[in-house]
Amino acid sequence: MSKSALITGITGQDGSYLSELLLAKGYTVHGIVRRSSSFNTARINHIYEDPHVSGRRLILHYADLTDSTGLRRVLETALPDEIYNLGAQSHVKVSFENPEYTADSVAVGTLRLLDCMRDHIEHTGREVRFYQAGSSEMFGAAKPPQNELTPFYPRSPYAVSKVAAHWYAVNYREAYKLFISNGLLFNHESPRRGETFVTRKITRAVGRIKAGLQDKLFLGNLDARRDWGFAGDYVEAMWRILQHSEPDDFIAATGEAHSVREFLDEAFSHVNLDWQEYVEIDPLYFRPTEVDYLLGDPSKARTKLGWRPKTTFRELVQMMVDSDVRLAEEERLISPKKVVAAAR
Ligand code: NAP
Ligand code: G4F
């Protein structure tokens, strides 16, 4: 029998790559989509299967992490062997503006799903494994390099909520002897990255500037350092974490950090532009409390899971720039109007 997985956040960056990976491995994939007045499935359109297709292996359900009744219903319908909880209000800056919703979807949302799973296992006797999408943001102000033993020091409502979700996951693992694992993933990016995260904001601007659609790029703190990897590599880590013989917590990272400034250098120079001619600092993008330096030590995942990232920093930046140069060229052909860069 092939396995079945349930993914919350299937319409997000990671959800789309994870779906591709699991489908390629023969899984049936169930995904939770939240209701929106406009389509929010662009990242999974290429793997979407119409409900009228018999034997389809990608099945979408309307539900929301803020609604336990719906979560319970989906769990009972999908009967997954593995649950990947990727759904979240995942933007750190936005979490300062919407802290309560962030806590509801990220922290309490995880608790809701864990509790549904606990009841489901108790009533059915089925074996279900749970992956919790933890974040390097949980380390926040802790001194780099960070590993699985580094104490958390969260610096935003988002990070505090992820720490709560982490400990809910640990508590449910210990209290009810469930297979629940936390992935502590450092930043991972791709051409599918949301456009308000700094890497994609930069590569979108590079493409648009090159195409003559944008003049300026407004950014915040250029000195922040992040351990940036490729999302396609990181979903492999998620899967391996759930295939491990026992539930545990693992870091996924490259072990190499770069500043936003270095990302700018790499991205603009790839198309022979000098970023200093286009970038302006706008305090709008500063955070009330910043995370200065994240650098992960991925030794445990390498040793115990045999996982290592394949894509280098330069390959990642170039992949994103090349993709956004193509996208901007398409945009230019459809509507050659300049965008208001400050709105992003
Ligand atoms: P993303 O692109 O922002 O995707 C988030 C997903 O969560 C989207 O599918 C979104 O739906 C969904 N979602 C938001 N609120 C929800 C709610 N109330 N109920 C159900 N679904 C909801 O994030 P990502 O980069 O793929 O990251 C995946 C997970 O890993 C997140 O939990 C994130 O916090 C965590 N993480 C990410 C990174 C990273 O660098 N990417 C690093 C560490 C941890 P819509 O499409 O409708 O918005
Ligand atoms: O791209 P960012 O918004 O990502 P951040 O805050 O590191 O969070 C991402 O990675 C986490 C893993 O560590 C995830 F858990 C989280 O869900 C998300 O995916 O910002 C990166 C850095 C920050 O220091 C920020 O201050 O870039 C700096 N930055 C400078 N100018 C900017 C900007 N960030 C954004 N979003 N927009 C700017 O204009």
Short mmCIF file of C-alpha atoms and ligand atoms in Angstrom, two decimals:
data_model
loop_
_atom_site.label_atom_id
_atom_site.label_comp_id
_atom_site.label_asym_id
_atom_site.label_seq_id
_atom_site.Cartn_x
_atom_site.Cartn_y
_atom_site.Cartn_z
CA MET A 1 0.00 0.00 0.00
CA SER A 2 1.37 3.41 -0.89
CA LYS A 3 1.57 5.98 1.89
CA SER A 4 -0.63 8.98 2.39
CA ALA A 5 0.41 12.40 3.69
CA LEU A 6 -1.49 15.45 4.89
CA ILE A 7 0.18 18.84 4.39
CA THR A 8 -0.98 22.06 6.00
CA GLY A 9 0.43 25.03 4.09
CA ILE A 10 0.43 23.10 0.81
CA THR A 11 -0.07 26.34 -1.15
CA GLY A 12 3.12 27.86 0.32
CA GLN A 13 6.69 27.63 -0.95
CA ASP A 14 7.64 24.52 1.03
CA GLY A 15 4.24 22.87 0.62
CA SER A 16 4.62 22.95 -3.16
CA TYR A 17 8.12 21.39 -3.17
CA LEU A 18 7.14 18.82 -0.55
CA SER A 19 4.07 17.81 -2.58
CA GLU A 20 6.23 17.24 -5.65
CA LEU A 21 8.66 15.15 -3.62
CA LEU A 22 5.97 12.99 -2.01
CA LEU A 23 4.05 12.49 -5.27
CA ALA A 24 7.31 11.36 -6.92
CA LYS A 25 7.72 8.84 -4.08
CA GLY A 26 4.26 7.40 -4.77
CA TYR A 27 2.38 9.03 -1.88
CA THR A 28 -1.20 10.20 -2.05
CA VAL A 29 -1.03 13.82 -0.92
CA HIS A 30 -3.83 15.62 0.91
CA GLY A 31 -3.47 19.34 1.33
CA ILE A 32 -5.24 21.96 3.40
CA VAL A 33 -6.16 25.10 1.49
CA ARG A 34 -7.72 28.07 3.21
CA ARG A 35 -10.56 29.91 1.62
CA SER A 36 -9.54 33.06 -0.19
CA SER A 37 -11.45 35.46 -2.44
CA SER A 38 -8.75 35.05 -5.07
CA PHE A 39 -6.89 31.90 -6.13
CA ASN A 40 -4.09 30.99 -3.74
CA THR A 41 -3.00 27.79 -5.48
CA ALA A 42 -0.53 29.22 -8.04
CA ARG A 43 2.42 27.24 -6.61
CA ILE A 44 0.63 23.90 -7.02
CA ASN A 45 -1.30 24.50 -10.24
CA HIS A 46 1.18 22.36 -12.18
CA ILE A 47 0.42 19.30 -10.03
CA TYR A 48 -3.28 19.98 -9.46
CA GLU A 49 -5.65 17.15 -10.35
CA ASP A 50 -9.32 17.74 -11.05
CA PRO A 51 -11.67 16.10 -8.48
CA HIS A 52 -13.33 14.25 -11.37
CA VAL A 53 -10.11 12.40 -12.25
CA SER A 54 -10.31 8.88 -10.85
CA GLY A 55 -7.32 7.62 -8.90
CA ARG A 56 -5.95 11.11 -8.40
CA ARG A 57 -3.16 11.43 -5.84
CA LEU A 58 -3.39 15.13 -4.96
CA ILE A 59 -6.50 15.97 -2.98
CA LEU A 60 -7.23 19.42 -1.60
CA HIS A 61 -9.49 20.19 1.35
CA TYR A 62 -10.75 23.53 2.61
CA ALA A 63 -9.70 24.00 6.23
CA ASP A 64 -7.87 26.45 8.43
CA LEU A 65 -5.46 26.09 11.35
CA THR A 66 -7.71 28.41 13.35
CA ASP A 67 -10.67 26.00 13.03
CA SER A 68 -10.29 22.67 14.86
CA THR A 69 -13.59 21.20 13.64
CA GLY A 70 -12.42 21.46 10.04
CA LEU A 71 -8.99 20.05 10.88
CA ARG A 72 -10.56 17.07 12.60
CA ARG A 73 -12.83 16.41 9.63
CA VAL A 74 -9.93 16.51 7.16
CA LEU A 75 -7.85 14.17 9.31
CA GLU A 76 -10.68 11.65 9.48
CA THR A 77 -11.24 11.86 5.72
CA ALA A 78 -7.60 11.80 4.62
CA LEU A 79 -6.37 9.09 7.05
CA PRO A 80 -2.75 10.15 6.59
CA ASP A 81 0.32 8.13 7.62
CA GLU A 82 2.31 11.34 7.88
CA ILE A 83 1.28 14.91 8.73
CA TYR A 84 3.49 17.84 7.75
CA ASN A 85 2.41 20.97 9.62
CA LEU A 86 3.78 23.75 7.40
CA GLY A 87 0.84 26.16 7.60
CA ALA A 88 1.66 29.48 9.30
CA GLN A 89 1.54 33.24 9.17
CA SER A 90 5.22 33.00 8.36
CA HIS A 91 6.33 36.63 7.93
CA VAL A 92 8.37 37.93 10.86
CA LYS A 93 7.71 41.65 10.27
CA VAL A 94 3.98 41.04 9.78
CA SER A 95 3.91 39.18 13.10
CA PHE A 96 4.63 42.48 14.90
CA GLU A 97 1.56 43.95 13.22
CA ASN A 98 -0.70 40.87 13.62
CA PRO A 99 0.67 39.20 16.75
CA GLU A 100 -2.58 37.63 17.92
CA TYR A 101 -3.41 36.06 14.56
CA THR A 102 0.20 34.84 14.30
CA ALA A 103 -0.08 33.15 17.70
CA ASP A 104 -3.47 31.68 16.77
CA SER A 105 -2.32 30.13 13.49
CA VAL A 106 1.25 29.21 14.45
CA ALA A 107 1.10 28.24 18.14
CA VAL A 108 -2.53 27.33 18.85
CA GLY A 109 -2.93 26.03 15.27
CA THR A 110 -0.21 23.47 15.96
CA LEU A 111 -1.83 22.56 19.26
CA ARG A 112 -5.20 22.06 17.52
CA LEU A 113 -3.69 19.75 14.94
CA LEU A 114 -1.72 17.78 17.54
CA ASP A 115 -4.83 17.32 19.61
CA CYS A 116 -6.82 16.13 16.58
CA MET A 117 -4.05 13.65 15.83
CA ARG A 118 -3.93 12.42 19.42
CA ASP A 119 -7.69 11.68 19.43
CA HIS A 120 -7.54 10.14 15.97
CA ILE A 121 -4.77 7.74 17.02
CA GLU A 122 -6.56 6.89 20.26
CA HIS A 123 -9.85 6.12 18.47
CA THR A 124 -8.47 4.26 15.45
CA GLY A 125 -5.20 2.72 16.69
CA ARG A 126 -3.57 3.96 13.47
CA GLU A 127 0.09 4.94 13.34
CA VAL A 128 0.58 8.55 12.29
CA ARG A 129 3.79 10.57 12.22
CA PHE A 130 3.86 14.36 12.66
CA TYR A 131 6.39 16.87 11.35
CA GLN A 132 6.39 20.33 12.92
CA ALA A 133 7.90 23.17 10.88
CA GLY A 134 10.15 24.86 13.41
CA SER A 135 12.38 27.78 12.53
CA SER A 136 15.87 29.15 13.13
CA GLU A 137 14.03 32.34 14.19
CA MET A 138 13.44 30.49 17.47
CA PHE A 139 17.18 30.93 18.22
CA GLY A 140 16.84 34.66 17.59
CA ALA A 141 19.50 36.43 19.63
CA ALA A 142 21.37 33.24 20.65
CA LYS A 143 25.05 33.31 19.70
CA PRO A 144 25.92 31.57 16.40
CA PRO A 145 26.51 28.85 15.35
CA GLN A 146 23.20 27.41 16.58
CA ASN A 147 22.62 23.67 17.01
CA GLU A 148 19.88 21.47 18.52
CA LEU A 149 21.16 22.22 22.04
CA THR A 150 21.24 26.01 21.69
CA PRO A 151 18.66 27.64 24.01
CA PHE A 152 15.89 29.54 22.22
CA TYR A 153 15.84 33.36 22.42
CA PRO A 154 12.92 34.42 20.19
CA ARG A 155 12.80 38.05 19.01
CA SER A 156 9.34 38.40 17.40
CA PRO A 157 5.74 37.30 17.98
CA TYR A 158 6.30 34.83 15.12
CA ALA A 159 9.36 33.32 16.79
CA VAL A 160 7.67 33.15 20.21
CA SER A 161 4.74 31.34 18.57
CA LYS A 162 7.10 28.87 16.87
CA VAL A 163 8.80 28.21 20.23
CA ALA A 164 5.36 27.47 21.75
CA ALA A 165 4.53 25.16 18.84
CA HIS A 166 7.87 23.40 19.32
CA TRP A 167 7.21 22.73 22.99
CA TYR A 168 3.62 21.60 22.32
CA ALA A 169 5.12 19.09 19.90
CA VAL A 170 7.72 17.90 22.43
CA ASN A 171 5.09 17.68 25.17
CA TYR A 172 2.68 15.62 23.03
CA ARG A 173 5.56 13.33 22.02
CA GLU A 174 6.49 12.69 25.65
CA ALA A 175 3.01 12.67 27.19
CA TYR A 176 1.28 10.42 24.65
CA LYS A 177 4.29 8.55 23.17
CA LEU A 178 3.51 9.84 19.69
CA PHE A 179 5.88 10.03 16.71
CA ILE A 180 6.29 13.81 16.55
CA SER A 181 9.44 15.46 15.24
CA ASN A 182 10.53 19.07 14.95
CA GLY A 183 12.55 20.36 12.03
CA LEU A 184 14.51 23.48 13.01
CA LEU A 185 15.00 24.85 9.54
CA PHE A 186 17.18 27.81 8.69
CA ASN A 187 16.08 30.17 5.90
CA HIS A 188 15.37 28.43 2.62
CA GLU A 189 14.48 30.21 -0.56
CA SER A 190 13.58 29.51 -4.18
CA PRO A 191 11.94 31.07 -7.22
CA ARG A 192 8.65 30.25 -5.42
CA ARG A 193 9.56 32.26 -2.30
CA GLY A 194 6.94 34.82 -1.21
CA GLU A 195 7.76 38.20 -2.74
CA THR A 196 7.94 40.10 0.55
CA PHE A 197 10.82 38.03 1.96
CA VAL A 198 14.12 39.79 1.40
CA THR A 199 15.73 37.36 -1.07
CA ARG A 200 12.78 37.26 -3.45
CA LYS A 201 12.14 40.97 -3.02
CA ILE A 202 15.70 41.51 -4.24
CA THR A 203 15.59 39.06 -7.15
CA ARG A 204 12.18 40.38 -8.28
CA ALA A 205 13.65 43.89 -8.26
CA VAL A 206 16.71 42.72 -10.23
CA GLY A 207 14.43 41.25 -12.91
CA ARG A 208 12.21 44.33 -13.06
CA ILE A 209 15.10 46.80 -13.08
CA LYS A 210 16.73 44.85 -15.89
CA ALA A 211 13.43 44.92 -17.83
CA GLY A 212 12.97 48.66 -17.22
CA LEU A 213 9.93 48.13 -14.98
CA GLN A 214 11.38 49.41 -11.68
CA ASP A 215 13.81 52.19 -10.68
CA LYS A 216 14.39 51.73 -6.97
CA LEU A 217 14.48 49.00 -4.34
CA PHE A 218 13.63 50.00 -0.76
CA LEU A 219 15.09 47.76 1.93
CA GLY A 220 15.67 47.70 5.70
CA ASN A 221 18.67 46.26 7.57
CA LEU A 222 21.38 45.16 5.13
CA ASP A 223 23.71 43.86 7.86
CA ALA A 224 21.51 40.95 9.01
CA ARG A 225 23.15 37.58 8.33
CA ARG A 226 21.25 34.47 7.37
CA ASP A 227 22.08 30.84 6.58
CA TRP A 228 20.25 30.65 3.24
CA GLY A 229 19.61 27.33 1.48
CA PHE A 230 17.38 26.06 -1.35
CA ALA A 231 13.83 25.03 -0.35
CA GLY A 232 13.93 22.03 -2.72
CA ASP A 233 16.79 20.57 -0.65
CA TYR A 234 15.06 21.29 2.67
CA VAL A 235 11.82 19.41 1.96
CA GLU A 236 13.99 16.30 1.53
CA ALA A 237 15.17 16.91 5.12
CA MET A 238 11.54 17.10 6.32
CA TRP A 239 10.76 13.76 4.71
CA ARG A 240 13.90 12.11 6.11
CA ILE A 241 13.05 13.39 9.59
CA LEU A 242 9.77 11.43 9.47
CA GLN A 243 11.46 8.28 8.05
CA HIS A 244 13.94 8.17 10.96
CA SER A 245 13.64 5.21 13.35
CA GLU A 246 12.54 7.44 16.24
CA PRO A 247 11.01 10.89 16.69
CA ASP A 248 13.59 13.59 17.30
CA ASP A 249 14.48 17.21 16.54
CA PHE A 250 16.87 18.20 13.75
CA ILE A 251 18.42 21.33 12.33
CA ALA A 252 18.55 21.78 8.56
CA ALA A 253 21.04 24.43 7.45
CA THR A 254 23.98 24.94 5.11
CA GLY A 255 26.50 25.93 7.79
CA GLU A 256 27.30 29.13 5.87
CA ALA A 257 25.91 32.62 6.51
CA HIS A 258 25.76 35.73 4.32
CA SER A 259 24.54 39.26 4.89
CA VAL A 260 21.67 40.87 2.98
CA ARG A 261 24.40 43.10 1.47
CA GLU A 262 26.22 40.01 0.15
CA PHE A 263 22.96 38.72 -1.31
CA LEU A 264 22.56 42.07 -3.10
CA ASP A 265 26.13 41.86 -4.45
CA GLU A 266 25.60 38.36 -5.81
CA ALA A 267 22.15 39.05 -7.29
CA PHE A 268 22.84 42.37 -9.03
CA SER A 269 26.30 41.40 -10.29
CA HIS A 270 24.81 38.30 -11.93
CA VAL A 271 23.13 40.65 -14.45
CA ASN A 272 26.00 43.17 -14.47
CA LEU A 273 24.25 45.80 -12.35
CA ASP A 274 25.57 47.68 -9.29
CA TRP A 275 22.99 47.50 -6.48
CA GLN A 276 24.26 50.72 -4.88
CA GLU A 277 22.69 52.65 -7.77
CA TYR A 278 19.22 51.29 -7.02
CA VAL A 279 18.88 50.46 -3.30
CA GLU A 280 17.58 52.93 -0.72
CA ILE A 281 17.13 52.27 2.99
CA ASP A 282 13.58 52.72 4.28
CA PRO A 283 13.08 52.41 8.08
CA LEU A 284 9.62 51.00 7.28
CA TYR A 285 11.39 47.67 6.86
CA PHE A 286 13.28 47.76 10.17
CA ARG A 287 11.96 45.43 12.86
CA PRO A 288 11.31 46.45 16.49
CA THR A 289 13.69 43.66 17.51
CA GLU A 290 16.01 42.23 14.87
CA VAL A 291 17.70 38.84 14.55
CA ASP A 292 21.25 39.73 13.57
CA TYR A 293 23.01 36.48 12.87
CA LEU A 294 21.69 32.99 12.16
CA LEU A 295 24.15 30.24 11.29
CA GLY A 296 23.11 26.61 11.63
CA ASP A 297 25.18 23.58 12.49
CA PRO A 298 23.62 20.74 10.46
CA SER A 299 25.95 17.97 11.76
CA LYS A 300 23.18 15.96 13.44
CA ALA A 301 21.05 15.78 10.29
CA ARG A 302 24.13 14.84 8.26
CA THR A 303 25.13 12.04 10.64
CA LYS A 304 21.75 10.61 11.58
CA LEU A 305 19.67 11.29 8.45
CA GLY A 306 22.36 11.37 5.77
CA TRP A 307 20.96 14.75 4.71
CA ARG A 308 23.07 17.54 3.27
CA PRO A 309 22.05 20.51 1.13
CA LYS A 310 23.08 20.25 -2.53
CA THR A 311 22.68 23.85 -3.70
CA THR A 312 25.35 26.48 -2.97
CA PHE A 313 24.61 30.10 -2.05
CA ARG A 314 25.74 31.31 -5.49
CA GLU A 315 23.64 28.67 -7.31
CA LEU A 316 20.60 29.63 -5.24
CA VAL A 317 20.92 33.36 -5.94
CA GLN A 318 21.52 32.78 -9.64
CA MET A 319 18.57 30.37 -9.92
CA MET A 320 16.28 32.99 -8.34
CA VAL A 321 17.62 35.87 -10.44
CA ASP A 322 17.40 33.90 -13.70
CA SER A 323 13.81 32.94 -12.93
CA ASP A 324 12.82 36.52 -12.03
CA VAL A 325 14.54 37.96 -15.10
CA ARG A 326 12.34 35.65 -17.22
CA LEU A 327 9.24 36.59 -15.22
CA ALA A 328 9.87 40.34 -15.58
CA GLU A 329 10.43 39.93 -19.30
CA GLU A 330 7.00 38.25 -19.56
CA GLU A 331 5.48 41.07 -17.48
CA ARG A 332 7.08 43.68 -19.74
CA LEU A 333 5.50 42.09 -22.79
CA ILE A 334 2.05 41.98 -21.18
CA SER A 335 2.04 45.35 -19.41
CA PRO A 336 5.09 47.60 -19.76
CA LYS A 337 4.15 49.76 -16.72
CA LYS A 338 6.56 50.55 -13.89
CA VAL A 339 5.70 49.09 -10.48
CA VAL A 340 5.64 51.13 -7.30
CA ALA A 341 8.53 49.45 -5.54
CA ALA A 342 7.88 51.11 -2.17
CA ALA A 343 4.57 49.26 -1.86
CA ARG A 344 6.37 45.95 -1.37
P1 NAP B 1 4.77 30.32 3.18
O1 NAP B 1 5.23 30.29 1.76
O2 NAP B 1 4.45 31.61 3.83
O3 NAP B 1 3.50 29.35 3.27
C1 NAP B 1 2.68 29.34 4.41
C2 NAP B 1 1.50 28.43 4.13
O4 NAP B 1 0.65 28.44 5.29
C3 NAP B 1 0.62 28.88 2.96
O5 NAP B 1 0.13 27.74 2.31
C4 NAP B 1 -0.51 29.60 3.66
O6 NAP B 1 -1.70 29.67 2.90
C5 NAP B 1 -0.69 28.71 4.87
N1 NAP B 1 -1.43 29.31 5.96
C6 NAP B 1 -1.29 30.54 6.50
N2 NAP B 1 -2.18 30.74 7.49
C7 NAP B 1 -2.92 29.61 7.56
C8 NAP B 1 -4.02 29.21 8.35
N3 NAP B 1 -4.55 30.00 9.27
N4 NAP B 1 -4.54 27.97 8.14
C9 NAP B 1 -4.03 27.15 7.20
N5 NAP B 1 -2.99 27.48 6.41
C10 NAP B 1 -2.44 28.70 6.59
O7 NAP B 1 5.85 29.60 4.12
P2 NAP B 1 7.02 28.60 3.71
O8 NAP B 1 8.24 29.40 3.44
O9 NAP B 1 6.53 27.60 2.75
O10 NAP B 1 7.29 27.90 5.12
C11 NAP B 1 6.59 26.71 5.50
C12 NAP B 1 6.63 26.57 7.01
O11 NAP B 1 7.98 26.51 7.46
C13 NAP B 1 6.01 27.73 7.78
O12 NAP B 1 5.44 27.21 8.95
C14 NAP B 1 7.19 28.61 8.12
O13 NAP B 1 6.88 29.38 9.26
C15 NAP B 1 8.25 27.57 8.38
N6 NAP B 1 9.63 27.95 8.11
C16 NAP B 1 9.98 28.51 6.93
C17 NAP B 1 11.30 28.80 6.67
C18 NAP B 1 11.75 29.41 5.37
O14 NAP B 1 12.87 29.92 5.32
N7 NAP B 1 10.96 29.31 4.31
C19 NAP B 1 12.28 28.51 7.65
C20 NAP B 1 11.87 27.93 8.84
C21 NAP B 1 10.54 27.64 9.06
P3 NAP B 1 -1.92 30.81 1.77
O15 NAP B 1 -1.16 30.32 0.56
O16 NAP B 1 -3.39 30.83 1.60
O17 NAP B 1 -1.33 32.08 2.33
O1 G4F B 2 13.57 37.48 4.34
P1 G4F B 2 13.15 37.81 5.73
O2 G4F B 2 11.85 38.50 5.90
O3 G4F B 2 13.23 36.46 6.54
P2 G4F B 2 13.34 36.13 8.10
O4 G4F B 2 12.88 37.26 8.94
O5 G4F B 2 14.72 35.63 8.34
O6 G4F B 2 12.27 34.97 8.26
C1 G4F B 2 12.21 33.89 7.32
O7 G4F B 2 13.09 32.87 7.73
C2 G4F B 2 12.75 32.26 8.98
C3 G4F B 2 13.82 31.20 9.26
O8 G4F B 2 14.87 31.79 9.97
C4 G4F B 2 11.37 31.65 8.85
F1 G4F B 2 11.05 31.03 10.00
C5 G4F B 2 10.36 32.73 8.54
O9 G4F B 2 9.08 32.12 8.36
C6 G4F B 2 10.76 33.40 7.24
O10 G4F B 2 10.65 32.46 6.20
O11 G4F B 2 14.27 38.75 6.41
C7 G4F B 2 15.63 38.37 6.43
C8 G4F B 2 16.46 39.54 6.93
C9 G4F B 2 15.93 40.20 8.20
O12 G4F B 2 17.00 40.45 9.06
C10 G4F B 2 15.34 41.50 7.73
O13 G4F B 2 15.38 42.56 8.67
O14 G4F B 2 16.42 40.57 5.92
C11 G4F B 2 16.23 41.81 6.54
N1 G4F B 2 15.63 42.73 5.59
C12 G4F B 2 16.22 43.88 5.15
N2 G4F B 2 15.40 44.53 4.33
C13 G4F B 2 14.41 42.65 5.03
C14 G4F B 2 14.25 43.78 4.24
N3 G4F B 2 13.45 41.71 5.14
C15 G4F B 2 12.31 41.89 4.42
N4 G4F B 2 11.35 40.95 4.48
N5 G4F B 2 12.10 43.01 3.65
C16 G4F B 2 13.04 43.98 3.53
O15 G4F B 2 12.85 44.98 2.83
#
